[in-house]
mmCIF file of C-alpha atoms and ligand atoms in Angstrom:
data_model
loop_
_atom_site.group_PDB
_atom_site.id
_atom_site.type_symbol
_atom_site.label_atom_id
_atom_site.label_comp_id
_atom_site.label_asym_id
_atom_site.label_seq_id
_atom_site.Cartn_x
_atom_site.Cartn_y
_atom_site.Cartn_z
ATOM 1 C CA UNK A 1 -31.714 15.602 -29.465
ATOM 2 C CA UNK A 2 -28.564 16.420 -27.859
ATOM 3 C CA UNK A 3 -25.718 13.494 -27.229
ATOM 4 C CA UNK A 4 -22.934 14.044 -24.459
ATOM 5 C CA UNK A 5 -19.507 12.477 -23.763
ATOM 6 C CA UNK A 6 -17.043 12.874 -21.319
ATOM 7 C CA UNK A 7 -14.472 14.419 -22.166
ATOM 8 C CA UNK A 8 -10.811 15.067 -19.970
ATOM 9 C CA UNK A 9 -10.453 18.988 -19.842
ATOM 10 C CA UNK A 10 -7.037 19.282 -19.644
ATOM 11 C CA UNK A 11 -7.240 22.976 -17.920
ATOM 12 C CA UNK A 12 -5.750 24.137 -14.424
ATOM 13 C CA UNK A 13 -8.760 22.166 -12.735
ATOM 14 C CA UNK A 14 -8.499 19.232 -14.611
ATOM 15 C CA UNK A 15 -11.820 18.565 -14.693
ATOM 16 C CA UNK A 16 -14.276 15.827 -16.133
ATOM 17 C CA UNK A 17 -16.665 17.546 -18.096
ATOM 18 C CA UNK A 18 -19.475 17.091 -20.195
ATOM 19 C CA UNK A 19 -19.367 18.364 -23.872
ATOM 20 C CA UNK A 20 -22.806 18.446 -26.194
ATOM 21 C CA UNK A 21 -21.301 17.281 -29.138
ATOM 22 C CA UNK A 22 -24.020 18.927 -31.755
ATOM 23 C CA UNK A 23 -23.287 22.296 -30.273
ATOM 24 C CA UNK A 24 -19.544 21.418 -28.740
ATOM 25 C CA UNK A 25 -20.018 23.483 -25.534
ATOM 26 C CA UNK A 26 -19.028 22.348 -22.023
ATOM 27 C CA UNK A 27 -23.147 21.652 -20.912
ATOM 28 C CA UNK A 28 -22.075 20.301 -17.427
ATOM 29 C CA UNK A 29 -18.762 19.997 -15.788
ATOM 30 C CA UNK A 30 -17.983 17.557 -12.188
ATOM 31 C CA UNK A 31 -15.495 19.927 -10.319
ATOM 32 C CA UNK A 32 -15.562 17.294 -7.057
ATOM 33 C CA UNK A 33 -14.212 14.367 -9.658
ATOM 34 C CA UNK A 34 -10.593 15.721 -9.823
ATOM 35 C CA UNK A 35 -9.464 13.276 -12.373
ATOM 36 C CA UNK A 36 -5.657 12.601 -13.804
ATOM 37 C CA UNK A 37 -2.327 11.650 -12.249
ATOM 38 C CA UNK A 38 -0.592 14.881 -10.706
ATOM 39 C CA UNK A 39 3.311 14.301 -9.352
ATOM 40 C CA UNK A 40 6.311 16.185 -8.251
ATOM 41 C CA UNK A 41 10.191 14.212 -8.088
ATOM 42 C CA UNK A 42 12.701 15.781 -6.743
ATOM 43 C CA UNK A 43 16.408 14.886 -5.933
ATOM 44 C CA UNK A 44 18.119 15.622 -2.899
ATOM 45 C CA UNK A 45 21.453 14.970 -4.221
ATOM 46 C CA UNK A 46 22.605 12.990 -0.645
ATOM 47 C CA UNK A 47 21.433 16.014 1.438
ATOM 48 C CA UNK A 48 17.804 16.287 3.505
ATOM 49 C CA UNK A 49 17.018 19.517 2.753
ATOM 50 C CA UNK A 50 16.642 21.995 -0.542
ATOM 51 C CA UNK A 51 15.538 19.031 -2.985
ATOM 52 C CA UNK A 52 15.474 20.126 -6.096
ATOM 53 C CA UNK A 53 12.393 18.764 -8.852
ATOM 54 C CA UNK A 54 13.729 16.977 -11.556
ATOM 55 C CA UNK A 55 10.124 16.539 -12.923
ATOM 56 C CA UNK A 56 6.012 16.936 -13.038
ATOM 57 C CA UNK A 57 4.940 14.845 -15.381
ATOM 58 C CA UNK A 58 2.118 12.862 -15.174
ATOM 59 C CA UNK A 59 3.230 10.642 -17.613
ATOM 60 C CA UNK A 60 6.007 7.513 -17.108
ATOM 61 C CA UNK A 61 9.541 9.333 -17.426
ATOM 62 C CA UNK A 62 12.654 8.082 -18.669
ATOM 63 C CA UNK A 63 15.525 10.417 -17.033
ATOM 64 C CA UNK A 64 18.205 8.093 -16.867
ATOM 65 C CA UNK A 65 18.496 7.692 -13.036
ATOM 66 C CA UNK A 66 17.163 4.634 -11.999
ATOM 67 C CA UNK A 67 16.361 5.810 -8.676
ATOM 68 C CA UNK A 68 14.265 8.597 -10.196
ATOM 69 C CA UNK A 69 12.562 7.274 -12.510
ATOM 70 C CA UNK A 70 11.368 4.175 -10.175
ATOM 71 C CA UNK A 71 10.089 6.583 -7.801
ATOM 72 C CA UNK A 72 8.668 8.904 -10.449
ATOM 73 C CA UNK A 73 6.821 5.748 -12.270
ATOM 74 C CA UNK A 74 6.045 3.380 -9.644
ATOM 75 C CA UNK A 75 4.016 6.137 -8.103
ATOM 76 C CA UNK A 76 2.025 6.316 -11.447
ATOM 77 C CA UNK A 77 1.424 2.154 -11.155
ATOM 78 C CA UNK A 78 0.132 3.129 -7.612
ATOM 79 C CA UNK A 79 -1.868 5.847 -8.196
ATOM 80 C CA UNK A 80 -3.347 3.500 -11.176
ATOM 81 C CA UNK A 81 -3.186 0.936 -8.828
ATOM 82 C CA UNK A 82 -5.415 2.622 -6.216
ATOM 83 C CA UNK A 83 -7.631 4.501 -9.301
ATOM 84 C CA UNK A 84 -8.776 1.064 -11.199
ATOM 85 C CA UNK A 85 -9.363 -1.243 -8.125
ATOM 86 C CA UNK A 86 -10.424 1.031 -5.820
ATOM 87 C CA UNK A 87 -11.934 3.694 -7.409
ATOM 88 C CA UNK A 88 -9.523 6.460 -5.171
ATOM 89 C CA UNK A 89 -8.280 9.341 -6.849
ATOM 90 C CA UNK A 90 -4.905 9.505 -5.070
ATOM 91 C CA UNK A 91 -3.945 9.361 -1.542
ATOM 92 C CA UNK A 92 -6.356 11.765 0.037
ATOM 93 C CA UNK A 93 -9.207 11.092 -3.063
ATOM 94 C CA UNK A 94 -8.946 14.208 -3.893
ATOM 95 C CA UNK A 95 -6.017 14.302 -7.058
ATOM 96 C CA UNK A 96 -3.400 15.479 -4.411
ATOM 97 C CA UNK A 97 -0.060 15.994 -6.046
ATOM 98 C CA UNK A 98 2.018 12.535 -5.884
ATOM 99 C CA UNK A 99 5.356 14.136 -3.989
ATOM 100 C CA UNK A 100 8.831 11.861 -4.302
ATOM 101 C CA UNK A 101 11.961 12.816 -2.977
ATOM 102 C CA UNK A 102 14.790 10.588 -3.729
ATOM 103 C CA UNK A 103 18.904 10.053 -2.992
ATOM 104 C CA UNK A 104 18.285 11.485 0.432
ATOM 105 C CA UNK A 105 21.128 11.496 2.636
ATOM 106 C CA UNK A 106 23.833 9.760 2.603
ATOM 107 C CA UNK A 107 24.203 5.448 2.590
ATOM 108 C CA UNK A 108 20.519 6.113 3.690
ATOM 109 C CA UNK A 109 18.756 2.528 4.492
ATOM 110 C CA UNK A 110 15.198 3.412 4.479
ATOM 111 C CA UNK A 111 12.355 5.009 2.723
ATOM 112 C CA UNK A 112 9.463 6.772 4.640
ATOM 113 C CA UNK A 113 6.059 8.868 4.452
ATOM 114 C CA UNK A 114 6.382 12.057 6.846
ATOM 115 C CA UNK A 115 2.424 12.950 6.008
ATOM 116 C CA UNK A 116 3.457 14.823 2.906
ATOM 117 C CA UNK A 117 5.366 13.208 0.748
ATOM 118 C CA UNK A 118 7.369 9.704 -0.044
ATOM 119 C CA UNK A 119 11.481 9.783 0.755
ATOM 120 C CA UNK A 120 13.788 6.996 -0.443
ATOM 121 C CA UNK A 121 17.520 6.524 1.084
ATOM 122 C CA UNK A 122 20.077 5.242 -1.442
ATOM 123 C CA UNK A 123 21.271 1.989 0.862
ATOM 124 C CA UNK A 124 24.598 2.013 1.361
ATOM 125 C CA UNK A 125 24.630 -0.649 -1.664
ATOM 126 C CA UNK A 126 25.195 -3.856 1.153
ATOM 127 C CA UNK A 127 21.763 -3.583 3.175
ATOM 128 C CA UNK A 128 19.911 -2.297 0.366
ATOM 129 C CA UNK A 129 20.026 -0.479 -3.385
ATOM 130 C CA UNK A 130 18.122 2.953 -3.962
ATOM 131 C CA UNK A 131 15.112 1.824 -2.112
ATOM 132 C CA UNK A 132 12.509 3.356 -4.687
ATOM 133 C CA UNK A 133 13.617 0.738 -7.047
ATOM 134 C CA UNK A 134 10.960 -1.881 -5.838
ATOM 135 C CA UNK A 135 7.357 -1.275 -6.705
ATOM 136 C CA UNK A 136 6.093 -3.087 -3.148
ATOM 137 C CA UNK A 137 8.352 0.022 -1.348
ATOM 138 C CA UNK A 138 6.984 2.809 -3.288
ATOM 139 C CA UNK A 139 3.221 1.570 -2.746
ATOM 140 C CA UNK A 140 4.095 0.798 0.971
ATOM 141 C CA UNK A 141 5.320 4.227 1.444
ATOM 142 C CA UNK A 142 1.994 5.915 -0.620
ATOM 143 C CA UNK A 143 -0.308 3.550 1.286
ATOM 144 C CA UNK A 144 1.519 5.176 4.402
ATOM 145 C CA UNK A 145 -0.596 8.188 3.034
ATOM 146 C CA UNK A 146 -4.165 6.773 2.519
ATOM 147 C CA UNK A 147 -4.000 5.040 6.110
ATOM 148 C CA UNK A 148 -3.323 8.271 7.636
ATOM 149 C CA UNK A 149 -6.644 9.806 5.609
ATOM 150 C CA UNK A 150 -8.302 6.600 6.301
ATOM 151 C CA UNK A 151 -8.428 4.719 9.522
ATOM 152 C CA UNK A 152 -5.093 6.909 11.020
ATOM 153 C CA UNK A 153 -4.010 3.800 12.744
ATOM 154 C CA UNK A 154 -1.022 4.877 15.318
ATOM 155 C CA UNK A 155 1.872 3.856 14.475
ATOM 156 C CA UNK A 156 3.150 1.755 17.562
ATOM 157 C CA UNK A 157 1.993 -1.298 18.996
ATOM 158 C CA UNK A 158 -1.024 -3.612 17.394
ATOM 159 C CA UNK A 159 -1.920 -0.546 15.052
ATOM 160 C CA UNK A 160 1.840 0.279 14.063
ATOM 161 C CA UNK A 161 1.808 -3.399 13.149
ATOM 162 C CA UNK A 162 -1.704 -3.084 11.356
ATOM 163 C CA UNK A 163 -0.533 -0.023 10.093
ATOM 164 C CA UNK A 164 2.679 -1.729 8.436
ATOM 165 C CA UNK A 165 0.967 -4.818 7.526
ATOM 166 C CA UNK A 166 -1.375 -2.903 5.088
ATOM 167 C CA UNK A 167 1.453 -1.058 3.617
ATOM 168 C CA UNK A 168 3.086 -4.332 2.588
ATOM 169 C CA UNK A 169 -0.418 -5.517 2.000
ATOM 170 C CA UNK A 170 -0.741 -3.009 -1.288
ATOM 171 C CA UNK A 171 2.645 -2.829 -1.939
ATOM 172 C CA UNK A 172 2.146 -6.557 -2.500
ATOM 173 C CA UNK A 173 -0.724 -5.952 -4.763
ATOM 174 C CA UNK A 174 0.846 -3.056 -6.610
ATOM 175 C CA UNK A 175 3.959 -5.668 -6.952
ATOM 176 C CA UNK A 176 1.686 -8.055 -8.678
ATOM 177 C CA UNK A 177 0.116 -5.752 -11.125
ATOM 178 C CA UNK A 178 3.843 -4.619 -12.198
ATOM 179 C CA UNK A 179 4.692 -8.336 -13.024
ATOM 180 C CA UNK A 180 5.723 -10.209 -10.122
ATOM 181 C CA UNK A 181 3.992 -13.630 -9.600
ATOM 182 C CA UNK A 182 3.770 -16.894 -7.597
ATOM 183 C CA UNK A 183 5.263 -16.366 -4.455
ATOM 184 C CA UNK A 184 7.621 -13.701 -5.105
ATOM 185 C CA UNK A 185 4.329 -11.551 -4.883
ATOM 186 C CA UNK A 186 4.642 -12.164 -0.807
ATOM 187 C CA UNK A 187 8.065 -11.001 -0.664
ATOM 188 C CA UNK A 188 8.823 -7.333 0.219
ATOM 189 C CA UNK A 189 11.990 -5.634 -0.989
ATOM 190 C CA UNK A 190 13.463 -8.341 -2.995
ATOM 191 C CA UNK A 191 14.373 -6.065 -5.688
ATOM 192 C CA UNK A 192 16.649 -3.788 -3.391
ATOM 193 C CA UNK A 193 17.676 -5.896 -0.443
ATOM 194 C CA UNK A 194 21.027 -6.989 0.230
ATOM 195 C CA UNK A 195 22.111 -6.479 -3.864
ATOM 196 C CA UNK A 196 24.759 -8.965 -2.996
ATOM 197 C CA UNK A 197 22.545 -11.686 -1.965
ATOM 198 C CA UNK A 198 19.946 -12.406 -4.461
ATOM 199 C CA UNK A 199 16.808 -14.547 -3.525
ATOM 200 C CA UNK A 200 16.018 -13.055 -0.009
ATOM 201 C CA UNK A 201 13.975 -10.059 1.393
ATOM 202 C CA UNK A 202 13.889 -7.675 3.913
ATOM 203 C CA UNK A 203 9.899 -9.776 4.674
ATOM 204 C CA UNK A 204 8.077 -12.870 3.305
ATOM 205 C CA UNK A 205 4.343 -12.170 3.847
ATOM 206 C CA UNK A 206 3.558 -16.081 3.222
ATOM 207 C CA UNK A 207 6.384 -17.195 5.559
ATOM 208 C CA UNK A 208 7.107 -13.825 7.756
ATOM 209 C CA UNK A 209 8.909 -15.868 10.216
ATOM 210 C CA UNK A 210 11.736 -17.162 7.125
ATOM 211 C CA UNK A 211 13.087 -13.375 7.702
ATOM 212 C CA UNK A 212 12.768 -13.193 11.860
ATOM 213 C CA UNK A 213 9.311 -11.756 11.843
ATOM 214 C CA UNK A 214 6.697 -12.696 13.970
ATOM 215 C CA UNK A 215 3.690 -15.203 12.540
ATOM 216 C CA UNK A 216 1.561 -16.458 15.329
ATOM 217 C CA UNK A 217 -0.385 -13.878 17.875
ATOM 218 C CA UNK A 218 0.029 -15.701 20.826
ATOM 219 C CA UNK A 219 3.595 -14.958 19.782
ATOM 220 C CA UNK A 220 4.036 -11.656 19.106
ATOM 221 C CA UNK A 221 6.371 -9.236 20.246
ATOM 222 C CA UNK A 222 5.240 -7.038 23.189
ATOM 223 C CA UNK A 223 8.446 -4.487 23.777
ATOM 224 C CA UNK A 224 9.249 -1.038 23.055
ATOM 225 C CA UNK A 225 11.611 -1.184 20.177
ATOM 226 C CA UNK A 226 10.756 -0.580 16.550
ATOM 227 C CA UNK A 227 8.178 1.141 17.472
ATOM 228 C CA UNK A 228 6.510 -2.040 19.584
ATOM 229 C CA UNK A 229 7.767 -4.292 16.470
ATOM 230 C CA UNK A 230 5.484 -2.657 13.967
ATOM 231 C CA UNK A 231 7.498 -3.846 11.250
ATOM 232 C CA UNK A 232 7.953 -7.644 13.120
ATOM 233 C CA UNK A 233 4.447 -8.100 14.284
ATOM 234 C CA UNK A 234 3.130 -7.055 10.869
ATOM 235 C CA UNK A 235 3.965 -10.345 9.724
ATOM 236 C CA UNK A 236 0.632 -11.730 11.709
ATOM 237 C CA UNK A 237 -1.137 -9.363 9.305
ATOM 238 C CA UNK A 238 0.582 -10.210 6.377
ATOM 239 C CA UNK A 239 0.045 -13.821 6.830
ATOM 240 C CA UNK A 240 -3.397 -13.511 7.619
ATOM 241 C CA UNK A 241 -4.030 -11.693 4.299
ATOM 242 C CA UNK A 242 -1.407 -14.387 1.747
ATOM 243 C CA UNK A 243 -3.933 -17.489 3.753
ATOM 244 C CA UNK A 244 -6.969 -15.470 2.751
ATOM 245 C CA UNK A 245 -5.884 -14.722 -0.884
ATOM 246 C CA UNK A 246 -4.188 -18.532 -1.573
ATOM 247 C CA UNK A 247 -5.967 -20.570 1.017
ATOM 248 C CA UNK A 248 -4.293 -23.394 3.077
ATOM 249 C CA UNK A 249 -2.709 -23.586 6.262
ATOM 250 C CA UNK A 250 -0.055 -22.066 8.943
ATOM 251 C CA UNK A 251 3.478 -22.600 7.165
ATOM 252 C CA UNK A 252 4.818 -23.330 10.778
ATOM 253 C CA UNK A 253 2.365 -26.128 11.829
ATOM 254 C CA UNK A 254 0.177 -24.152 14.342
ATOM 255 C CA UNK A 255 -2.448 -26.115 16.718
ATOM 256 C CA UNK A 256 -5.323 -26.313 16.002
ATOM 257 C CA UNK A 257 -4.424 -26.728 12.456
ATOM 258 C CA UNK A 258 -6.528 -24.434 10.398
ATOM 259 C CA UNK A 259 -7.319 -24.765 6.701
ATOM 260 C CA UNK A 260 -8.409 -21.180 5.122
ATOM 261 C CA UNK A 261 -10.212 -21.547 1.687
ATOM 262 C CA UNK A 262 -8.868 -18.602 -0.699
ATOM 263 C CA UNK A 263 -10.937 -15.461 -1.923
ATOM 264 C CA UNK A 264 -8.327 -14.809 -4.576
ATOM 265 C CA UNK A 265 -6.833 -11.236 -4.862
ATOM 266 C CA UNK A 266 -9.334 -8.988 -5.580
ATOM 267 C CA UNK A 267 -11.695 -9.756 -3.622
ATOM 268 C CA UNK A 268 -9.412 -9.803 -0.439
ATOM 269 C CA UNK A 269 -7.906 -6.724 -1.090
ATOM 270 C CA UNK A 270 -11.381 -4.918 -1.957
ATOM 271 C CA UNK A 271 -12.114 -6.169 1.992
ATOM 272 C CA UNK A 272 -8.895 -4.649 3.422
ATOM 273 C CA UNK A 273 -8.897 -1.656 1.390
ATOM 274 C CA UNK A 274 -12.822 -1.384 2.302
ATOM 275 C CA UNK A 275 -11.611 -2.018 6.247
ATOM 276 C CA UNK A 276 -9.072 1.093 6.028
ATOM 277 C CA UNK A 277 -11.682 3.531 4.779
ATOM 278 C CA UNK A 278 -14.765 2.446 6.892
ATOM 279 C CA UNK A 279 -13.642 1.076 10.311
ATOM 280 C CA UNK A 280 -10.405 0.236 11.442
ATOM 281 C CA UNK A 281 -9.947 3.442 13.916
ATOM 282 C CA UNK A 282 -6.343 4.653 15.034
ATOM 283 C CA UNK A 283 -6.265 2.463 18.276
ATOM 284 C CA UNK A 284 -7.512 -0.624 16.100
ATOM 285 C CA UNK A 285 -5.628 -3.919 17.297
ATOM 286 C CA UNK A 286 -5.632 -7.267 15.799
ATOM 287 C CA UNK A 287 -9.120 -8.197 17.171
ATOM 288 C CA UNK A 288 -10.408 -4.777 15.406
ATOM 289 C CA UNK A 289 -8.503 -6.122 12.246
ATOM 290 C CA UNK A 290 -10.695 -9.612 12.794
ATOM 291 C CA UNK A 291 -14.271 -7.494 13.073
ATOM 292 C CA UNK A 292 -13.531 -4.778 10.328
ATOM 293 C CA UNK A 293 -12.343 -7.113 7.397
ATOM 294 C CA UNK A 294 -15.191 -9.586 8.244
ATOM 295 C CA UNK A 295 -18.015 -6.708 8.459
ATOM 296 C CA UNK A 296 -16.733 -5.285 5.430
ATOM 297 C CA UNK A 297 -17.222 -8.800 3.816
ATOM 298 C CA UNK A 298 -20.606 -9.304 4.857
ATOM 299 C CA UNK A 299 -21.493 -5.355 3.076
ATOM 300 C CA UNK A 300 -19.757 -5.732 -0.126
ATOM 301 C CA UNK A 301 -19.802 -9.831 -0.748
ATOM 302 C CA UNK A 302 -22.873 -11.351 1.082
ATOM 303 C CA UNK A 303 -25.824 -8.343 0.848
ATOM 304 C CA UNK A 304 -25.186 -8.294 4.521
ATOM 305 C CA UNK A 305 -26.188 -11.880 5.039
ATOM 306 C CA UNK A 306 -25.054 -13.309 8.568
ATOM 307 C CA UNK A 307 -22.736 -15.375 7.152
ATOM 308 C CA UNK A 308 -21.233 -16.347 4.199
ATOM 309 C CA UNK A 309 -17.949 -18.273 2.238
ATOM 310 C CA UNK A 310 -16.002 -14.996 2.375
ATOM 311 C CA UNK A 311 -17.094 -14.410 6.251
ATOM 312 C CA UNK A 312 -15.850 -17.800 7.220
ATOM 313 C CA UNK A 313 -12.824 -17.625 5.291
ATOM 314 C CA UNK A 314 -11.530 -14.727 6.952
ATOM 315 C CA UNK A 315 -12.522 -15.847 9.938
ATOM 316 C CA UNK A 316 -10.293 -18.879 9.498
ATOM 317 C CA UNK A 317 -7.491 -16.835 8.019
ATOM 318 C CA UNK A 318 -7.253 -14.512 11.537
ATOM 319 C CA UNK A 319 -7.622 -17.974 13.248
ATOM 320 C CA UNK A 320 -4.765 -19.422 11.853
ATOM 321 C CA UNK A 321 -2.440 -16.511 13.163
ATOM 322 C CA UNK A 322 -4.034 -16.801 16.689
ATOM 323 C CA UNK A 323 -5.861 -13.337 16.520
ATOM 324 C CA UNK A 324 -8.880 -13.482 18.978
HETATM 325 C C1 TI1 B 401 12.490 6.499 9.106
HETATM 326 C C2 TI1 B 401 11.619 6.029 10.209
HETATM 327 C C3 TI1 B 401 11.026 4.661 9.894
HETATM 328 C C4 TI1 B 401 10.000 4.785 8.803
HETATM 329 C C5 TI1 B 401 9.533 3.407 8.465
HETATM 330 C C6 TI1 B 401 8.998 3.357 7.025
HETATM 331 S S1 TI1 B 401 7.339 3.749 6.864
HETATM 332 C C7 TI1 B 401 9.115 1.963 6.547
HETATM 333 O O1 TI1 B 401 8.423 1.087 7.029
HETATM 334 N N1 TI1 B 401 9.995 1.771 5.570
HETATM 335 C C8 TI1 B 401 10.083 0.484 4.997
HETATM 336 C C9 TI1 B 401 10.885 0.593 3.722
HETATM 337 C C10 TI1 B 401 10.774 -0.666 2.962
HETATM 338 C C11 TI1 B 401 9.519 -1.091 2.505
HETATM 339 C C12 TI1 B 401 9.400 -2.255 1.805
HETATM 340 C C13 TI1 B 401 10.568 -3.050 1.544
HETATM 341 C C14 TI1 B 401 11.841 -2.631 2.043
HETATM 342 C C15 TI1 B 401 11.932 -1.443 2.784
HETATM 343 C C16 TI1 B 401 10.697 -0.516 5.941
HETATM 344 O O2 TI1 B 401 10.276 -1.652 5.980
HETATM 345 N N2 TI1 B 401 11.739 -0.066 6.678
HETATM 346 C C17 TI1 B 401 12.465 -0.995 7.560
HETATM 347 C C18 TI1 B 401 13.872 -1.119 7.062
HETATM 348 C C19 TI1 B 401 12.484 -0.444 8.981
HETATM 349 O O3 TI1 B 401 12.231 0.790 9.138
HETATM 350 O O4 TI1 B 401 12.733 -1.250 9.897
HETATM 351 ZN ZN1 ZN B 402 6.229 1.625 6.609
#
């Protein structure tokens, strides 16, 4: 009687196979599950173009530049991220190579996804530090990538601002699993902004308004700059997701008052995550955020029951941030 296991063939395909371990020979192989960690680092040396790679490993790396090896590992803690809770297999779900490219340019005070690969600036060292040393900035720059496989929301307007808000969203989460807790799991870039002024953020998800972001529908921002204030009205987002995970109400005493009763984390990410993949669409506003995370709570929570503790809590969470 012939036993199997799985075992990780470590050849070019890096495929799972099955082994028959009386006769030892590969007796079925899955080439569509393209499992293990694949990544390529490179460092620009303050230029933008001709990066050179400083490594492949899939494996943690310890190169002595901090801005390289944050990059380098907190894309490992995403793609583990995104592998154990979600069951994805990298940004497209396919195993594609993890690309990094960091120290580009010069006093460079951003970090962005160009639908290839993840590029950090350095700061200038007053607005911010080498941006890929934050875990939420590397996993809001890979999540970049598995919107734009998933829903594609456009990046202006309500869907810019969706599109930003679940970029913090899992950069939040990936923050968490990487040892932040309590509330400094709602802020985003505490590690690298403003070096000089320790305790603040570049955004509080819980309190988006504490860092000039906007918090209330009703009150968001409607012009043309940033983009249509994708990274100011993701804070409407953002909040709506901290109410859903922690429960309670508005921070800034909304009317009607609302009180949300928490899901907890993984359940609340499993709906946004769930929304990405299966029905927010590229022209998705904040009412299509409202429908899409409570359908997706209804298939994977409440065996598609009309309604349901998660279903009512997320409708309360959207309510409290005056989404329609
Ligand atoms: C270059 C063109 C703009 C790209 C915007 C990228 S996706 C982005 O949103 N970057 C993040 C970086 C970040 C993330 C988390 C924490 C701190 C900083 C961002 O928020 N950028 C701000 C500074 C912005 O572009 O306004
Ligand atoms: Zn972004």
């Amino acid at each position: 009687k012939a036993s199997f296991k799985y075992v990780n063939y470590e050849g070019p395909q890096r495929d799972l196979v099955f082994v028959d371990t009386i006769t030892g020979k590969v007796a079925a192989r899955h080439p569509q599950i393209m499992y293990g960690r694949s990544l390529i680092t490179q460092d620009c040396n303050q230029k933008t173009r001709r990066c050179r790679s400083v490594s492949t490993s899939s494996d943690t790396i310890s190169s002595g530049d901090q801005a390289i090896d944050d990059a380098h590992n907190y894309a490992i803690a995403t793609y583990d991220y995104y592998l154990n809770n979600h069951g994805r297999d990298s940004i497209d779900n396919a195993g594609m190579t993890l690309k990094s490219r960091v120290h580009y340019s010069r006093n460079y005070n951003n970090a962005f996804w160009d639908g290839s690969q993840m590029t950090y600036g350095d700061g200038d060292g007053v607005t911010f530090a080498p941006l890929s040393q934050d875990a939420d900035v590397v996993a809001h720059e890979l999540t970049h990538g598995v919107t734009e496989r998933s829903s594609g929301l456009i990046y202006q307007n309500e869907s810019g601002a969706l599109n930003e808000a679940w970029s913090d969203i899992f950069g939040a989460m990936v923050d968490r699993q990487e040892g932040a807790a309590g509330s400094d799991i709602w802020l985003i870039g505490e590690d690298i902004y403003t070096p000089g002024a320790p305790g603040d953020a570049l955004r509080n998800m819980a309190d988006p308004a504490s860092m000039g972001d906007y918090d209330y529908y009703p009150d968001r921002y409607t012009g043309s700059s940033d983009n249509g204030g994708v990274h100011w009205n993701s804070g409407i987002a953002n909040l709506a997701f901290q109410l859903l995970v922690d429960g309670g109400q508005h921070p800034r005493n909304k009317t009607p008052e609302v009180t949300v009763t928490g899901i907890g984390f993984d359940d609340a990410a499993a709906i946004f995550y769930a929304a990405n993949i299966n029905c927010l669409t590229p022209s998705s506003n904040f009412a299509s955020a409202r429908y899409c995370t409570a359908l997706q709570a209804k298939a994977l929570f409440d065996g598609g029951q009309l309604s349901s503790d998660h279903q009512t809590s997320i409708h309360l969470a959207w309510d409290a941030v005056g989404v329609p």
